[in-house]
Short mmCIF file of C-alpha atoms in Angstrom, two decimals:
data_model
loop_
_atom_site.label_atom_id
_atom_site.label_comp_id
_atom_site.label_asym_id
_atom_site.label_seq_id
_atom_site.Cartn_x
_atom_site.Cartn_y
_atom_site.Cartn_z
CA MET A 1 0.03 0.02 0.00
CA ALA A 2 2.88 2.34 0.71
CA ARG A 3 4.11 1.75 -2.84
CA ASP A 4 0.80 3.07 -4.27
CA ALA A 5 1.10 6.28 -2.34
CA GLU A 6 4.81 6.64 -3.27
CA ARG A 7 4.10 5.93 -6.94
CA ARG A 8 1.30 8.49 -7.16
CA GLY A 9 3.41 11.18 -5.66
CA TRP A 10 2.03 14.69 -6.10
CA ARG A 11 -0.36 13.66 -8.87
CA THR A 12 -3.84 15.07 -8.47
CA LYS A 13 -7.13 14.43 -10.26
CA PRO A 14 -7.80 16.71 -13.21
CA SER A 15 -11.19 17.54 -11.69
CA ARG A 16 -9.59 18.95 -8.61
CA VAL A 17 -7.23 21.05 -10.70
CA PHE A 18 -10.13 22.34 -12.74
CA ALA A 19 -12.19 23.10 -9.61
CA ALA A 20 -9.25 25.08 -8.13
CA VAL A 21 -8.75 27.08 -11.34
CA ALA A 22 -12.44 27.78 -11.63
CA LEU A 23 -12.63 28.93 -8.00
CA GLY A 24 -9.66 31.20 -8.51
CA ALA A 25 -11.20 32.71 -11.61
CA VAL A 26 -14.50 33.41 -9.98
CA SER A 27 -12.74 34.90 -6.85
CA ALA A 28 -10.66 37.19 -9.07
CA SER A 29 -13.60 38.36 -11.21
CA VAL A 30 -15.74 39.33 -8.16
CA GLY A 31 -13.42 42.27 -7.42
CA VAL A 32 -13.50 43.37 -11.03
CA ALA A 33 -17.21 42.95 -11.71
CA ALA A 34 -18.46 44.31 -8.42
CA PRO A 35 -16.21 47.22 -7.34
CA ALA A 36 -16.95 49.17 -4.14
CA ALA A 37 -20.27 51.04 -4.20
CA PHE A 38 -19.96 54.73 -4.76
CA ALA A 39 -22.81 57.18 -4.98
CA GLU A 40 -23.60 59.08 -8.15
CA PRO A 41 -22.04 62.57 -8.16
CA GLY A 42 -25.43 64.39 -8.07
CA TYR A 43 -26.94 62.38 -5.22
CA PRO A 44 -27.08 63.90 -1.73
CA SER A 45 -25.21 62.27 1.20
CA TRP A 46 -27.01 60.84 4.15
CA ASP A 47 -25.99 63.92 6.13
CA ASP A 48 -27.63 66.12 3.49
CA VAL A 49 -30.82 64.07 3.81
CA ALA A 50 -30.89 64.23 7.64
CA GLN A 51 -30.27 68.06 7.41
CA ALA A 52 -33.18 68.44 5.06
CA LYS A 53 -35.55 66.42 7.16
CA LEU A 54 -34.63 68.50 10.21
CA SER A 55 -35.10 71.72 8.20
CA GLU A 56 -38.56 70.59 6.96
CA ALA A 57 -39.63 69.52 10.49
CA THR A 58 -38.53 72.93 11.80
CA LYS A 59 -40.55 74.73 9.12
CA GLN A 60 -43.68 72.78 9.86
CA ALA A 61 -43.39 73.44 13.58
#
């Protein structure tokens, strides 16, 4: 039995190699396809929205 393990050495199944390459490709493409979310230049920030809500509430009071 030791001979079988020695004879095989570092040989792996092609399906495992394919799975590893596919996993690496998917992992690498996630960073390219879905970059960090940034707001559109014309959209207000959350602080701007909170300030506007406070301003409107003050006007109505």
